Amino acid sequence: MSSLTGINKTLVVLASLFLVLGGIKLASEIVVPFILAAFIAIICNPMLKFLARFKIPKGLAILVIIALVILIGASIGGLVGQSVNDFSKQLPTYKEDLQEKFVWLVSTAANYNILLDKQQLISMLDPNKLIDVATNMLTGFGGVMANSFLILLIVIFMLFEAPSLGHKVHLALDDPEMKMQQIDRFLDSINSYLAIKTLVSLATGVVAAVFLWALGVDYFVLWGVVAFLLNYIPNIGSIIAAVPPVLLALVTQGPLVSGIVAVGYICINTLMGNIIEPRFMGRGLGLSTLVVFLSLIFWGWLLGTVGMLLSVPLTMVVKIALETSEEGKWLAILLGSEQPDNRTS
């Protein structure tokens, strides 16, 4: 009878979970701006604390932060929007040039008795299919940012509430002495993770843009923004971000520059993802490659383009939350990238 009760509890939990996910899916137009605003507020919160050290009033500090966000967002948005429009107009020309490169590749391979089907190669490596993955993500993200006024309003209210959030949770808990430490660890971990991840992603985008500018690759600002956004998706994101500039360099400047761009992206992402980021985050905050891929599919299905871009941060929020509870630690270990070492010396 007890096992039946356990099964019933499991079924109730699963049914509730499906209902919640279905509700989030149906209300995604409201949920997505709220989630995006929450991440922006969390990223801006350390800046608010920094300004508070100088005895700057909270209202004035928030006004400065929002003005800075608007200035940066409008500047980058204008540059990227113009680049996307120009690139979309030039895409048919790039496609024809790229097909000519493939024809040359097939002819060269045939000289070495390597027979390739030209039409099949072109259909497999259609630049529209390869480049659209990155540009569609950027366009979808821009569509969500069309609600920028609503997002900014939510960010402002969240920043006003941020300092008192811990106190409110403290009052809401029945046993604050025991549970408050777990919630504090959870909030601190989320703040540090998103702050470090954003800084590393920003550095990745800036270095990639400067690198492409030095090589003379067109639309280097656009590809820098793409590298910044897709750096939130480890492994898969860096590959997607590298495809458009590598193909564009192949079309406009030849195989040598294209190869240099590919090697440069590998070096940038290796440096940022495997050396700098783990040094500041710690090794325990990683996710397994399988979890990264599955989270990309799940959050993309649930929340669309923003869900794909924020799939890893959202999964990290779940993982950190599980790590702060004794009941969920086993699941957090399964989500992690490292195998726990249980050997005794």
Tab-separated table of C-alpha atoms in Angstrom:
chain	number	residue	atom	x	y	z
A	1	MET	CA	0.000	0.000	0.000
A	2	SER	CA	2.884	2.329	0.782
A	3	SER	CA	4.443	1.630	-2.632
A	4	LEU	CA	1.127	2.451	-4.266
A	5	THR	CA	1.075	5.717	-2.335
A	6	GLY	CA	4.588	6.443	-3.568
A	7	ILE	CA	3.537	5.765	-7.170
A	8	ASN	CA	0.513	8.011	-6.750
A	9	LYS	CA	2.696	10.802	-5.408
A	10	THR	CA	5.045	10.412	-8.369
A	11	LEU	CA	2.149	10.531	-10.835
A	12	VAL	CA	0.728	13.633	-9.140
A	13	VAL	CA	4.136	15.362	-9.304
A	14	LEU	CA	4.573	14.462	-12.997
A	15	ALA	CA	1.037	15.578	-13.835
A	16	SER	CA	1.600	18.869	-12.001
A	17	LEU	CA	4.899	19.350	-13.822
A	18	PHE	CA	3.285	18.820	-17.222
A	19	LEU	CA	0.503	21.274	-16.337
A	20	VAL	CA	3.052	23.897	-15.261
A	21	LEU	CA	5.137	23.411	-18.432
A	22	GLY	CA	2.002	23.574	-20.576
A	23	GLY	CA	0.999	26.808	-18.860
A	24	ILE	CA	4.464	28.303	-19.406
A	25	LYS	CA	4.339	27.265	-23.070
A	26	LEU	CA	0.943	28.916	-23.595
A	27	ALA	CA	1.985	32.062	-21.692
A	28	SER	CA	5.446	32.296	-23.296
A	29	GLU	CA	4.749	35.804	-24.645
A	30	ILE	CA	4.498	37.002	-21.043
A	31	VAL	CA	7.003	34.614	-19.452
A	32	VAL	CA	9.873	35.257	-21.893
A	33	PRO	CA	10.136	39.049	-21.282
A	34	PHE	CA	9.899	38.406	-17.540
A	35	ILE	CA	12.738	35.825	-17.633
A	36	LEU	CA	14.861	38.089	-19.824
A	37	ALA	CA	14.241	41.012	-17.459
A	38	ALA	CA	15.162	38.826	-14.481
A	39	PHE	CA	18.505	37.919	-16.047
A	40	ILE	CA	19.224	41.553	-16.924
A	41	ALA	CA	18.364	42.602	-13.369
A	42	ILE	CA	20.616	39.909	-11.879
A	43	ILE	CA	23.473	40.995	-14.151
A	44	CYS	CA	22.942	44.678	-13.196
A	45	ASN	CA	22.615	43.983	-9.472
A	46	PRO	CA	26.415	43.909	-8.785
A	47	MET	CA	26.662	47.340	-10.417
A	48	LEU	CA	23.883	48.578	-8.121
A	49	LYS	CA	25.794	47.284	-5.083
A	50	PHE	CA	28.970	48.944	-6.359
A	51	LEU	CA	27.256	52.335	-6.676
A	52	ALA	CA	25.712	51.889	-3.223
A	53	ARG	CA	29.234	51.833	-1.720
A	54	PHE	CA	29.619	55.470	-2.742
A	55	LYS	CA	26.407	56.428	-0.883
A	56	ILE	CA	24.582	57.107	-4.152
A	57	PRO	CA	20.788	57.049	-3.631
A	58	LYS	CA	19.127	53.885	-4.909
A	59	GLY	CA	16.835	55.755	-7.314
A	60	LEU	CA	19.701	57.685	-8.891
A	61	ALA	CA	21.864	54.540	-9.138
A	62	ILE	CA	19.075	52.629	-10.893
A	63	LEU	CA	18.536	55.577	-13.239
A	64	VAL	CA	22.248	55.561	-14.154
A	65	ILE	CA	22.223	51.786	-14.739
A	66	ILE	CA	19.076	51.882	-16.888
A	67	ALA	CA	20.460	54.815	-18.911
A	68	LEU	CA	23.654	52.831	-19.473
A	69	VAL	CA	21.696	49.740	-20.532
A	70	ILE	CA	19.585	51.801	-22.946
A	71	LEU	CA	22.653	53.534	-24.399
A	72	ILE	CA	24.566	50.305	-24.962
A	73	GLY	CA	21.499	48.442	-26.210
A	74	ALA	CA	20.489	51.199	-28.645
A	75	SER	CA	24.037	51.546	-30.015
A	76	ILE	CA	24.585	47.830	-30.528
A	77	GLY	CA	21.010	47.335	-31.737
A	78	GLY	CA	21.412	50.011	-34.402
A	79	LEU	CA	24.698	48.587	-35.666
A	80	VAL	CA	23.469	45.002	-35.631
A	81	GLY	CA	20.136	45.881	-37.253
A	82	GLN	CA	21.873	47.635	-40.133
A	83	SER	CA	24.346	44.775	-40.496
A	84	VAL	CA	21.550	42.161	-40.549
A	85	ASN	CA	19.691	44.085	-43.271
A	86	ASP	CA	22.797	44.529	-45.406
A	87	PHE	CA	23.846	40.918	-44.910
A	88	SER	CA	20.376	39.636	-45.854
A	89	LYS	CA	20.515	41.640	-49.097
A	90	GLN	CA	23.958	40.266	-49.949
A	91	LEU	CA	23.112	36.663	-49.010
A	92	PRO	CA	22.050	35.559	-52.551
A	93	THR	CA	25.354	36.858	-53.937
A	94	TYR	CA	27.286	35.088	-51.199
A	95	LYS	CA	25.382	31.882	-51.964
A	96	GLU	CA	26.389	31.990	-55.641
A	97	ASP	CA	30.028	32.663	-54.754
A	98	LEU	CA	30.016	29.849	-52.207
A	99	GLN	CA	28.587	27.423	-54.756
A	100	GLU	CA	31.442	28.340	-57.101
A	101	LYS	CA	33.881	27.541	-54.286
A	102	PHE	CA	32.225	24.145	-53.850
A	103	VAL	CA	32.471	23.450	-57.578
A	104	TRP	CA	36.195	24.245	-57.394
A	105	LEU	CA	36.509	21.951	-54.365
A	106	VAL	CA	34.782	19.082	-56.224
A	107	SER	CA	37.021	19.553	-59.257
A	108	THR	CA	40.158	19.673	-57.098
A	109	ALA	CA	39.101	16.538	-55.206
A	110	ALA	CA	38.448	14.727	-58.502
A	111	ASN	CA	42.069	15.322	-59.510
A	112	TYR	CA	43.063	13.220	-56.478
A	113	ASN	CA	40.512	10.485	-57.314
A	114	ILE	CA	38.131	11.693	-54.578
A	115	LEU	CA	34.700	11.682	-56.175
A	116	LEU	CA	32.112	14.021	-54.650
A	117	ASP	CA	28.545	14.711	-55.747
A	118	LYS	CA	28.413	18.440	-56.458
A	119	GLN	CA	24.654	18.824	-56.014
A	120	GLN	CA	24.612	16.758	-52.843
A	121	LEU	CA	27.513	18.757	-51.380
A	122	ILE	CA	25.801	22.055	-52.171
A	123	SER	CA	22.506	20.878	-50.659
A	124	MET	CA	24.270	19.650	-47.506
A	125	LEU	CA	26.329	22.823	-47.117
A	126	ASP	CA	23.678	25.277	-48.263
A	127	PRO	CA	24.775	28.633	-46.801
A	128	ASN	CA	21.139	29.537	-46.222
A	129	LYS	CA	20.751	26.545	-43.901
A	130	LEU	CA	24.094	27.039	-42.182
A	131	ILE	CA	23.873	30.783	-41.661
A	132	ASP	CA	20.148	30.922	-40.894
A	133	VAL	CA	20.696	29.070	-37.605
A	134	ALA	CA	22.688	31.999	-36.206
A	135	THR	CA	20.791	34.829	-37.899
A	136	ASN	CA	17.380	33.399	-36.966
A	137	MET	CA	18.473	33.245	-33.330
A	138	LEU	CA	19.552	36.876	-33.527
A	139	THR	CA	16.340	37.909	-35.304
A	140	GLY	CA	14.200	36.034	-32.779
A	141	PHE	CA	16.075	37.663	-29.923
A	142	GLY	CA	15.523	41.047	-31.557
A	143	GLY	CA	11.803	40.271	-31.843
A	144	VAL	CA	11.611	39.705	-28.106
A	145	MET	CA	13.539	42.910	-27.494
A	146	ALA	CA	10.743	44.735	-29.348
A	147	ASN	CA	9.077	44.637	-25.917
A	148	SER	CA	12.039	46.592	-24.574
A	149	PHE	CA	9.856	49.135	-22.737
A	150	LEU	CA	8.074	46.387	-20.799
A	151	ILE	CA	11.385	44.623	-20.102
A	152	LEU	CA	12.990	47.838	-18.820
A	153	LEU	CA	10.030	48.502	-16.522
A	154	ILE	CA	10.319	45.015	-15.044
A	155	VAL	CA	14.096	45.471	-14.624
A	156	ILE	CA	13.583	48.769	-12.785
A	157	PHE	CA	11.082	47.259	-10.328
A	158	MET	CA	13.305	44.205	-9.821
A	159	LEU	CA	16.305	46.383	-9.043
A	160	PHE	CA	14.264	48.334	-6.497
A	161	GLU	CA	13.159	45.055	-4.863
A	162	ALA	CA	16.566	43.319	-5.029
A	163	PRO	CA	18.046	44.647	-1.726
A	164	SER	CA	14.967	43.621	0.271
A	165	LEU	CA	14.486	40.238	-1.397
A	166	GLY	CA	16.550	38.345	1.162
A	167	HIS	CA	14.743	40.010	4.058
A	168	LYS	CA	11.338	39.166	2.570
A	169	VAL	CA	12.324	35.522	2.104
A	170	HIS	CA	13.633	35.517	5.678
A	171	LEU	CA	10.256	36.679	6.968
A	172	ALA	CA	8.395	34.174	4.793
A	173	LEU	CA	10.283	31.119	6.110
A	174	ASP	CA	9.131	29.225	9.144
A	175	ASP	CA	12.663	28.276	10.141
A	176	PRO	CA	14.932	31.008	8.791
A	177	GLU	CA	17.978	29.972	10.809
A	178	MET	CA	18.162	26.642	8.984
A	179	LYS	CA	16.840	27.478	5.516
A	180	MET	CA	18.074	31.006	5.001
A	181	GLN	CA	21.680	29.877	4.543
A	182	GLN	CA	20.653	27.614	1.655
A	183	ILE	CA	18.707	30.412	-0.042
A	184	ASP	CA	21.578	32.859	0.465
A	185	ARG	CA	23.966	30.357	-1.139
A	186	PHE	CA	21.519	29.890	-4.016
A	187	LEU	CA	21.127	33.641	-4.676
A	188	ASP	CA	24.873	34.288	-4.383
A	189	SER	CA	25.683	31.404	-6.738
A	190	ILE	CA	23.208	32.627	-9.349
A	191	ASN	CA	24.540	36.192	-9.122
A	192	SER	CA	28.172	35.125	-9.434
A	193	TYR	CA	27.485	32.627	-12.231
A	194	LEU	CA	25.549	35.085	-14.412
A	195	ALA	CA	27.994	37.937	-13.751
A	196	ILE	CA	31.043	35.836	-14.662
A	197	LYS	CA	29.327	34.187	-17.638
A	198	THR	CA	28.233	37.572	-18.998
A	199	LEU	CA	31.714	39.088	-18.614
A	200	VAL	CA	33.350	36.078	-20.296
A	201	SER	CA	30.759	36.158	-23.099
A	202	LEU	CA	31.295	39.887	-23.544
A	203	ALA	CA	35.057	39.375	-23.718
A	204	THR	CA	34.541	36.573	-26.258
A	205	GLY	CA	32.378	38.801	-28.452
A	206	VAL	CA	34.789	41.757	-28.281
A	207	VAL	CA	37.868	39.615	-29.029
A	208	ALA	CA	36.065	37.877	-31.919
A	209	ALA	CA	34.935	41.219	-33.391
A	210	VAL	CA	38.427	42.751	-33.118
A	211	PHE	CA	39.958	39.601	-34.614
A	212	LEU	CA	37.566	39.683	-37.599
A	213	TRP	CA	38.095	43.441	-38.017
A	214	ALA	CA	41.864	42.886	-38.179
A	215	LEU	CA	41.362	40.301	-40.927
A	216	GLY	CA	38.986	42.573	-42.840
A	217	VAL	CA	35.947	40.289	-42.551
A	218	ASP	CA	32.682	42.073	-43.304
A	219	TYR	CA	30.030	42.653	-40.597
A	220	PHE	CA	32.507	42.023	-37.768
A	221	VAL	CA	30.225	43.802	-35.245
A	222	LEU	CA	27.348	41.463	-36.134
A	223	TRP	CA	29.501	38.346	-35.696
A	224	GLY	CA	30.851	39.718	-32.416
A	225	VAL	CA	27.307	40.091	-31.069
A	226	VAL	CA	26.472	36.582	-32.311
A	227	ALA	CA	29.579	35.232	-30.518
A	228	PHE	CA	28.545	37.076	-27.330
A	229	LEU	CA	25.003	35.678	-27.334
A	230	LEU	CA	25.892	32.133	-28.365
A	231	ASN	CA	28.711	31.904	-25.831
A	232	TYR	CA	25.978	31.293	-23.249
A	233	ILE	CA	25.638	27.908	-24.983
A	234	PRO	CA	28.926	26.030	-24.436
A	235	ASN	CA	30.407	23.816	-27.169
A	236	ILE	CA	27.441	24.005	-29.554
A	237	GLY	CA	27.121	27.796	-29.432
A	238	SER	CA	30.747	28.452	-30.361
A	239	ILE	CA	30.434	26.178	-33.417
A	240	ILE	CA	27.265	27.919	-34.612
A	241	ALA	CA	28.823	31.349	-34.016
A	242	ALA	CA	31.912	30.444	-36.076
A	243	VAL	CA	30.061	29.173	-39.166
A	244	PRO	CA	28.889	32.513	-40.709
A	245	PRO	CA	32.215	34.405	-40.491
A	246	VAL	CA	34.181	31.358	-41.689
A	247	LEU	CA	31.926	30.969	-44.750
A	248	LEU	CA	31.884	34.721	-45.376
A	249	ALA	CA	35.700	34.845	-45.247
A	250	LEU	CA	35.809	31.892	-47.668
A	251	VAL	CA	33.586	33.721	-50.144
A	252	THR	CA	35.143	37.183	-49.911
A	253	GLN	CA	38.805	36.496	-49.113
A	254	GLY	CA	39.594	32.897	-49.974
A	255	PRO	CA	40.459	29.636	-48.176
A	256	LEU	CA	43.538	30.990	-46.366
A	257	VAL	CA	41.708	33.742	-44.480
A	258	SER	CA	38.770	31.404	-43.888
A	259	GLY	CA	41.113	28.874	-42.303
A	260	ILE	CA	42.689	31.591	-40.151
A	261	VAL	CA	39.213	32.644	-38.965
A	262	ALA	CA	38.360	29.026	-38.084
A	263	VAL	CA	41.623	28.552	-36.156
A	264	GLY	CA	41.146	31.919	-34.450
A	265	TYR	CA	37.653	30.987	-33.241
A	266	ILE	CA	38.974	27.679	-31.915
A	267	CYS	CA	41.722	29.503	-29.994
A	268	ILE	CA	39.340	32.168	-28.633
A	269	ASN	CA	36.760	29.660	-27.407
A	270	THR	CA	39.429	27.330	-25.997
A	271	LEU	CA	40.993	30.208	-24.072
A	272	MET	CA	37.694	31.597	-22.785
A	273	GLY	CA	35.823	28.340	-22.230
A	274	ASN	CA	38.563	26.055	-20.931
A	275	ILE	CA	40.987	28.396	-19.150
A	276	ILE	CA	39.500	31.753	-18.135
A	277	GLU	CA	35.908	30.762	-17.340
A	278	PRO	CA	36.732	27.677	-15.174
A	279	ARG	CA	39.356	29.707	-13.304
A	280	PHE	CA	36.764	32.220	-12.085
A	281	MET	CA	33.729	29.942	-11.835
A	282	GLY	CA	35.301	26.868	-10.369
A	283	ARG	CA	35.179	23.389	-11.809
A	284	GLY	CA	31.997	22.368	-10.025
A	285	LEU	CA	29.680	24.689	-11.953
A	286	GLY	CA	29.884	22.825	-15.249
A	287	LEU	CA	27.214	20.863	-17.091
A	288	SER	CA	27.712	17.673	-19.042
A	289	THR	CA	27.705	17.971	-22.841
A	290	LEU	CA	24.599	15.793	-23.077
A	291	VAL	CA	22.739	18.018	-20.596
A	292	VAL	CA	23.788	21.121	-22.572
A	293	PHE	CA	22.376	19.638	-25.782
A	294	LEU	CA	19.158	18.411	-24.151
A	295	SER	CA	18.638	21.715	-22.334
A	296	LEU	CA	19.048	23.539	-25.667
A	297	ILE	CA	16.229	21.446	-27.148
A	298	PHE	CA	13.990	21.629	-24.071
A	299	TRP	CA	14.240	25.360	-23.335
A	300	GLY	CA	14.108	26.165	-27.058
A	301	TRP	CA	10.829	24.237	-27.342
A	302	LEU	CA	9.438	25.832	-24.190
A	303	LEU	CA	10.521	29.464	-24.634
A	304	GLY	CA	11.627	29.811	-28.264
A	305	THR	CA	14.786	31.683	-29.301
A	306	VAL	CA	15.373	33.270	-25.897
A	307	GLY	CA	15.037	29.822	-24.324
A	308	MET	CA	17.792	28.519	-26.609
A	309	LEU	CA	20.097	31.435	-25.821
A	310	LEU	CA	19.438	31.167	-22.084
A	311	SER	CA	19.177	27.358	-21.991
A	312	VAL	CA	22.420	26.839	-20.096
A	313	PRO	CA	21.905	29.705	-17.577
A	314	LEU	CA	18.364	28.435	-16.925
A	315	THR	CA	19.650	24.887	-16.436
A	316	MET	CA	22.404	26.220	-14.177
A	317	VAL	CA	19.726	27.913	-12.050
A	318	VAL	CA	18.000	24.531	-11.683
A	319	LYS	CA	21.323	22.811	-10.903
A	320	ILE	CA	22.353	25.363	-8.268
A	321	ALA	CA	18.898	25.144	-6.691
A	322	LEU	CA	19.222	21.352	-6.507
A	323	GLU	CA	22.695	21.634	-4.956
A	324	THR	CA	21.332	23.715	-2.087
A	325	SER	CA	18.925	20.963	-0.987
A	326	GLU	CA	19.856	17.559	0.374
A	327	GLU	CA	17.043	15.895	-1.591
A	328	GLY	CA	18.197	17.271	-4.953
A	329	LYS	CA	21.976	16.823	-4.715
A	330	TRP	CA	21.881	13.469	-6.530
A	331	LEU	CA	20.171	15.080	-9.543
A	332	ALA	CA	22.640	17.994	-9.500
A	333	ILE	CA	25.477	15.447	-9.713
A	334	LEU	CA	23.837	13.852	-12.757
A	335	LEU	CA	23.594	17.253	-14.433
A	336	GLY	CA	27.236	18.097	-13.675
A	337	SER	CA	30.159	17.713	-16.063
A	338	GLU	CA	32.490	15.932	-13.660
A	339	GLN	CA	32.458	12.470	-12.206
A	340	PRO	CA	32.520	12.648	-8.413
A	341	ASP	CA	35.625	11.161	-6.880
A	342	ASN	CA	34.583	8.814	-4.102
A	343	ARG	CA	37.903	7.093	-3.699
A	344	THR	CA	39.423	6.954	-0.283
A	345	SER	CA	43.102	7.539	0.208
